[in-house]
mmCIF file of C-alpha atoms in Angstrom:
data_model
loop_
_atom_site.group_PDB
_atom_site.id
_atom_site.type_symbol
_atom_site.label_atom_id
_atom_site.label_comp_id
_atom_site.label_asym_id
_atom_site.label_seq_id
_atom_site.Cartn_x
_atom_site.Cartn_y
_atom_site.Cartn_z
ATOM 1 C CA MET M 1 137.529 46.574 75.711
ATOM 2 C CA THR M 2 136.329 49.853 77.256
ATOM 3 C CA ASP M 3 139.831 51.199 77.913
ATOM 4 C CA THR M 4 140.032 54.369 75.798
ATOM 5 C CA ALA M 5 142.954 56.220 77.346
ATOM 6 C CA ALA M 6 143.293 58.594 74.384
ATOM 7 C CA PHE M 7 139.590 59.444 74.479
ATOM 8 C CA ASP M 8 138.417 62.901 75.579
ATOM 9 C CA PRO M 9 135.151 62.411 77.518
ATOM 10 C CA ALA M 10 134.368 66.141 77.361
ATOM 11 C CA CYS M 11 134.043 65.884 73.570
ATOM 12 C CA PHE M 12 132.017 62.673 73.554
ATOM 13 C CA GLN M 13 128.310 62.839 72.780
ATOM 14 C CA PRO M 14 126.012 59.805 73.033
ATOM 15 C CA LEU M 15 123.861 59.215 69.971
ATOM 16 C CA ASP M 16 120.719 61.323 70.027
ATOM 17 C CA ASN M 17 117.862 59.623 68.175
ATOM 18 C CA THR M 18 115.777 62.785 68.268
ATOM 19 C CA ARG M 19 118.458 64.488 66.147
ATOM 20 C CA LEU M 20 119.114 61.393 64.067
ATOM 21 C CA PHE M 21 115.417 61.106 63.161
ATOM 22 C CA PRO M 22 114.077 64.680 63.153
ATOM 23 C CA GLU M 23 110.765 65.899 61.815
ATOM 24 C CA ARG M 24 110.902 66.163 58.039
ATOM 25 C CA THR M 25 110.401 69.345 56.092
ATOM 26 C CA ASP M 26 108.003 69.226 53.163
ATOM 27 C CA ALA M 27 110.177 71.158 50.699
ATOM 28 C CA PRO M 28 111.122 69.100 47.626
ATOM 29 C CA PRO M 29 114.708 67.814 47.527
ATOM 30 C CA LYS M 30 116.929 70.059 45.406
ATOM 31 C CA ILE M 31 119.095 68.106 42.976
ATOM 32 C CA LEU M 32 121.874 69.541 40.792
ATOM 33 C CA LEU M 33 122.895 67.633 37.657
ATOM 34 C CA LEU M 34 126.380 67.890 36.100
ATOM 35 C CA TYR M 35 127.354 66.342 32.777
ATOM 36 C CA GLY M 36 130.730 65.967 31.118
ATOM 37 C CA SER M 37 130.660 66.855 27.407
ATOM 38 C CA LEU M 38 130.263 69.955 25.233
ATOM 39 C CA ARG M 39 129.243 68.130 22.049
ATOM 40 C CA ASP M 40 126.077 69.265 20.297
ATOM 41 C CA ARG M 41 124.730 65.751 20.745
ATOM 42 C CA SER M 42 126.185 65.009 24.151
ATOM 43 C CA TYR M 43 124.939 61.699 25.478
ATOM 44 C CA SER M 44 125.938 62.568 29.038
ATOM 45 C CA ARG M 45 123.784 65.709 28.706
ATOM 46 C CA LEU M 46 120.889 63.745 27.196
ATOM 47 C CA MET M 47 121.209 61.185 29.995
ATOM 48 C CA SER M 48 121.174 63.981 32.585
ATOM 49 C CA GLU M 49 118.104 65.534 30.991
ATOM 50 C CA GLU M 50 116.328 62.171 31.086
ATOM 51 C CA ALA M 51 117.338 61.748 34.729
ATOM 52 C CA ALA M 52 116.006 65.232 35.545
ATOM 53 C CA ARG M 53 112.615 64.284 34.097
ATOM 54 C CA VAL M 54 112.522 61.217 36.330
ATOM 55 C CA LEU M 55 113.607 63.234 39.380
ATOM 56 C CA ASP M 56 110.785 65.673 38.677
ATOM 57 C CA ARG M 57 108.338 62.741 38.713
ATOM 58 C CA PHE M 58 109.703 61.770 42.143
ATOM 59 C CA GLY M 59 108.950 65.265 43.412
ATOM 60 C CA ALA M 60 112.453 66.738 43.325
ATOM 61 C CA GLU M 61 113.387 70.224 42.167
ATOM 62 C CA THR M 62 116.171 70.007 39.581
ATOM 63 C CA ARG M 63 118.687 72.315 37.995
ATOM 64 C CA THR M 64 121.353 71.441 35.417
ATOM 65 C CA PHE M 65 124.669 73.250 35.058
ATOM 66 C CA ASP M 66 125.858 73.961 31.521
ATOM 67 C CA PRO M 67 129.689 73.706 31.559
ATOM 68 C CA THR M 68 130.054 75.748 28.360
ATOM 69 C CA GLY M 69 132.416 78.629 29.114
ATOM 70 C CA LEU M 70 133.688 77.220 32.401
ATOM 71 C CA PRO M 71 137.452 77.929 32.529
ATOM 72 C CA LEU M 72 140.002 75.288 33.399
ATOM 73 C CA PRO M 73 140.845 75.135 37.109
ATOM 74 C CA ASP M 74 143.417 77.817 38.045
ATOM 75 C CA ALA M 75 143.032 79.473 34.624
ATOM 76 C CA ALA M 76 140.704 82.091 36.120
ATOM 77 C CA GLU M 77 139.814 83.583 39.468
ATOM 78 C CA PRO M 78 137.010 82.085 41.583
ATOM 79 C CA ASP M 79 134.876 85.163 40.879
ATOM 80 C CA HIS M 80 134.563 84.138 37.212
ATOM 81 C CA PRO M 81 130.800 84.165 36.389
ATOM 82 C CA LYS M 82 130.645 80.485 35.390
ATOM 83 C CA VAL M 83 132.581 79.423 38.488
ATOM 84 C CA GLN M 84 130.245 81.463 40.683
ATOM 85 C CA GLU M 85 127.221 79.978 38.927
ATOM 86 C CA LEU M 86 128.489 76.453 39.566
ATOM 87 C CA ARG M 87 129.320 77.125 43.208
ATOM 88 C CA ASP M 88 125.980 78.809 43.848
ATOM 89 C CA LEU M 89 124.171 75.794 42.411
ATOM 90 C CA VAL M 90 126.204 73.372 44.538
ATOM 91 C CA THR M 91 125.410 75.416 47.644
ATOM 92 C CA TRP M 92 121.720 75.475 46.671
ATOM 93 C CA SER M 93 121.494 71.715 46.202
ATOM 94 C CA ASP M 94 120.639 68.931 48.647
ATOM 95 C CA GLY M 95 122.135 66.316 46.321
ATOM 96 C CA MET M 96 123.797 65.899 42.944
ATOM 97 C CA VAL M 97 123.940 63.681 39.884
ATOM 98 C CA TRP M 98 127.282 63.401 38.060
ATOM 99 C CA CYS M 99 127.135 61.914 34.559
ATOM 100 C CA SER M 100 130.313 61.599 32.500
ATOM 101 C CA PRO M 101 131.254 60.023 29.197
ATOM 102 C CA GLU M 102 134.153 57.601 29.375
ATOM 103 C CA ARG M 103 137.169 58.838 27.415
ATOM 104 C CA HIS M 104 140.437 56.915 27.267
ATOM 105 C CA GLY M 105 139.194 54.731 30.100
ATOM 106 C CA ALA M 106 138.411 57.624 32.432
ATOM 107 C CA MET M 107 135.948 60.417 33.126
ATOM 108 C CA SER M 108 136.139 63.399 30.785
ATOM 109 C CA GLY M 109 138.219 66.495 31.479
ATOM 110 C CA ILE M 110 135.028 68.563 31.337
ATOM 111 C CA MET M 111 133.615 66.529 34.206
ATOM 112 C CA LYS M 112 136.785 66.715 36.290
ATOM 113 C CA ALA M 113 137.114 70.474 35.756
ATOM 114 C CA GLN M 114 133.656 71.066 37.211
ATOM 115 C CA ILE M 115 134.422 69.010 40.300
ATOM 116 C CA ASP M 116 137.820 70.690 40.716
ATOM 117 C CA TRP M 117 136.117 74.094 40.877
ATOM 118 C CA ILE M 118 133.992 72.953 43.852
ATOM 119 C CA PRO M 119 135.840 73.632 47.124
ATOM 120 C CA LEU M 120 135.438 71.649 50.330
ATOM 121 C CA SER M 121 134.796 74.869 52.218
ATOM 122 C CA MET M 122 133.664 78.351 51.215
ATOM 123 C CA GLY M 123 133.677 81.017 53.903
ATOM 124 C CA GLY M 124 132.916 78.525 56.658
ATOM 125 C CA VAL M 125 130.217 76.795 54.553
ATOM 126 C CA ARG M 126 130.769 73.238 53.361
ATOM 127 C CA PRO M 127 128.989 73.101 50.010
ATOM 128 C CA THR M 128 129.183 69.325 49.468
ATOM 129 C CA GLN M 129 129.659 67.581 52.802
ATOM 130 C CA GLY M 130 126.775 65.374 53.858
ATOM 131 C CA LYS M 131 124.837 65.869 50.632
ATOM 132 C CA THR M 132 123.845 62.944 48.438
ATOM 133 C CA LEU M 133 125.366 61.930 45.107
ATOM 134 C CA ALA M 134 124.432 59.570 42.275
ATOM 135 C CA VAL M 135 126.984 58.669 39.584
ATOM 136 C CA MET M 136 126.354 57.662 35.966
ATOM 137 C CA GLN M 137 128.368 57.220 32.804
ATOM 138 C CA VAL M 138 127.777 56.758 29.083
ATOM 139 C CA CYS M 139 130.035 54.594 26.942
ATOM 140 C CA GLY M 140 130.739 54.719 23.232
ATOM 141 C CA GLY M 141 131.384 50.992 23.119
ATOM 142 C CA SER M 142 130.928 48.077 25.494
ATOM 143 C CA GLN M 143 129.838 48.658 29.054
ATOM 144 C CA SER M 144 132.502 49.884 31.438
ATOM 145 C CA PHE M 145 132.568 51.197 34.994
ATOM 146 C CA ASN M 146 135.824 53.165 34.931
ATOM 147 C CA ALA M 147 134.197 56.594 35.011
ATOM 148 C CA VAL M 148 131.664 55.813 37.746
ATOM 149 C CA ASN M 149 134.409 54.236 39.857
ATOM 150 C CA GLN M 150 136.452 57.419 39.570
ATOM 151 C CA LEU M 151 133.420 59.562 40.320
ATOM 152 C CA ARG M 152 132.863 57.525 43.474
ATOM 153 C CA ILE M 153 136.412 58.261 44.606
ATOM 154 C CA LEU M 154 135.842 61.969 44.048
ATOM 155 C CA GLY M 155 132.490 61.799 45.818
ATOM 156 C CA ARG M 156 134.153 60.290 48.870
ATOM 157 C CA TRP M 157 136.876 62.947 48.736
ATOM 158 C CA MET M 158 134.203 65.669 48.645
ATOM 159 C CA ARG M 159 132.525 63.926 51.623
ATOM 160 C CA LEU M 160 129.343 63.281 49.708
ATOM 161 C CA LEU M 161 126.987 60.419 50.555
ATOM 162 C CA THR M 162 127.323 58.482 47.307
ATOM 163 C CA ILE M 163 124.406 56.078 46.947
ATOM 164 C CA PRO M 164 125.104 52.372 46.286
ATOM 165 C CA ASN M 165 123.355 52.143 42.913
ATOM 166 C CA GLN M 166 124.833 53.528 39.681
ATOM 167 C CA SER M 167 124.218 53.576 35.940
ATOM 168 C CA SER M 168 126.514 52.763 33.009
ATOM 169 C CA VAL M 169 125.059 52.824 29.502
ATOM 170 C CA ALA M 170 126.885 50.880 26.772
ATOM 171 C CA LYS M 171 126.799 52.054 23.140
ATOM 172 C CA ALA M 172 124.939 55.171 24.202
ATOM 173 C CA TRP M 173 124.468 56.244 20.598
ATOM 174 C CA GLN M 174 121.996 53.358 20.219
ATOM 175 C CA GLU M 175 119.999 54.236 23.328
ATOM 176 C CA PHE M 176 118.670 57.656 22.287
ATOM 177 C CA ASP M 177 116.285 58.486 19.465
ATOM 178 C CA GLU M 178 116.556 61.351 16.967
ATOM 179 C CA ALA M 179 114.826 63.721 19.398
ATOM 180 C CA GLY M 180 117.384 62.935 22.102
ATOM 181 C CA ARG M 181 115.017 60.888 24.245
ATOM 182 C CA MET M 182 116.201 57.680 25.874
ATOM 183 C CA ARG M 183 114.590 54.569 24.464
ATOM 184 C CA PRO M 184 112.854 52.067 26.790
ATOM 185 C CA SER M 185 115.433 49.468 27.840
ATOM 186 C CA PRO M 186 117.062 47.861 30.874
ATOM 187 C CA TYR M 187 119.487 50.816 30.823
ATOM 188 C CA TYR M 188 116.567 53.210 31.180
ATOM 189 C CA ASN M 189 115.118 51.114 33.997
ATOM 190 C CA ARG M 190 118.439 51.184 35.844
ATOM 191 C CA MET M 191 118.623 54.972 35.517
ATOM 192 C CA VAL M 192 115.140 55.238 37.061
ATOM 193 C CA ASP M 193 116.279 52.949 39.892
ATOM 194 C CA VAL M 194 119.257 55.217 40.562
ATOM 195 C CA MET M 195 117.142 58.378 40.647
ATOM 196 C CA GLU M 196 114.579 56.753 42.926
ATOM 197 C CA GLU M 197 117.336 55.688 45.311
ATOM 198 C CA LEU M 198 118.904 59.153 45.222
ATOM 199 C CA VAL M 199 115.630 60.840 46.204
ATOM 200 C CA LYS M 200 115.075 58.340 49.035
ATOM 201 C CA PHE M 201 118.575 58.834 50.446
ATOM 202 C CA THR M 202 118.200 62.606 50.155
ATOM 203 C CA TRP M 203 114.926 62.550 52.095
ATOM 204 C CA LEU M 204 116.547 60.365 54.770
ATOM 205 C CA THR M 205 119.594 62.567 55.313
ATOM 206 C CA ARG M 206 118.757 66.143 54.340
ATOM 207 C CA ASP M 207 117.146 67.321 57.573
ATOM 208 C CA ASN M 208 119.745 65.765 59.882
ATOM 209 C CA ARG M 209 122.833 66.615 57.788
ATOM 210 C CA GLY M 210 124.209 68.893 60.496
ATOM 211 C CA TYR M 211 124.005 66.135 63.077
ATOM 212 C CA LEU M 212 125.492 63.529 60.742
ATOM 213 C CA LEU M 213 128.470 65.843 60.192
ATOM 214 C CA ASP M 214 128.963 66.595 63.891
ATOM 215 C CA ARG M 215 132.324 64.878 64.490
ATOM 216 C CA TYR M 216 134.221 64.017 67.652
ATOM 217 C CA SER M 217 137.565 65.146 66.188
ATOM 218 C CA GLU M 218 136.206 68.571 65.246
ATOM 219 C CA ARG M 219 134.533 69.034 68.631
ATOM 220 C CA LYS M 220 137.844 68.209 70.266
ATOM 221 C CA GLU M 221 139.728 70.625 68.025
ATOM 222 C CA SER M 222 137.203 73.398 68.672
ATOM 223 C CA ARG M 223 137.403 72.818 72.431
ATOM 224 C CA ALA M 224 141.197 73.027 72.319
ATOM 225 C CA GLU M 225 141.070 76.300 70.353
ATOM 226 C CA LEU M 226 138.512 77.755 72.758
ATOM 227 C CA SER M 227 140.616 76.771 75.754
ATOM 228 C CA LYS M 228 143.690 78.318 74.172
ATOM 229 C CA ARG M 229 141.853 81.586 73.487
ATOM 230 C CA VAL M 230 140.238 81.814 76.927
ATOM 231 C CA ASN M 231 143.469 81.030 78.784
ATOM 232 C CA ALA M 232 145.705 83.283 76.689
ATOM 233 C CA PRO M 233 147.405 86.102 78.622
ATOM 234 C CA GLN M 234 145.553 89.397 78.275
ATOM 235 C CA ALA M 235 147.336 92.013 76.229
ATOM 236 C CA ILE M 236 148.853 94.930 78.150
ATOM 237 C CA GLY M 237 146.443 97.810 78.438
ATOM 238 C CA GLU M 238 143.446 95.655 77.548
#
């Protein structure tokens, strides 16, 4: 069972527990919240605001992106101010919360547009890879998990560490009072659970993100490129 003929020993690295469990920094985890509706009374926004309050209680630093004015993907250049604002916030963050309403059995277009504007790589920097993610949704009717399931797929595609727990609030219009605050309920308790889990996972992975993302395939590719460059014939006159 140890026959690995296709394996490149030069690119193999044994697990290093000192890098896997480094000393922790004391800076609060930085969490970015995205919501998926532009309505004046947006329940995904109200849910995100409630989640931000809970994250603050857990010692996190939070920022929320307002998608108002964000152009559709490919309808503007990446230097559009709202696109730059979103990308700067993603780069700033250690983790994210995505909260979408469910529309026609899926996440909203507003939610998807924000995610589509986030690239996997920007100038050699990977703004999402290895960071944590929590997913939530609000429903106008009975409880559903279509939106959070789709958000999980996108989280995996963006190489985010999506935590196991999630929140789905049925009949969201009943769960918030006139001031926009979430009423005490099992739905509220579940949201607190999700935020608590997000902060814990962020603390566990933030300081060793670079090591967690150090991959055999990329080391092998980098070694091949280096070998090709070093062994290339020198240009005449060089």
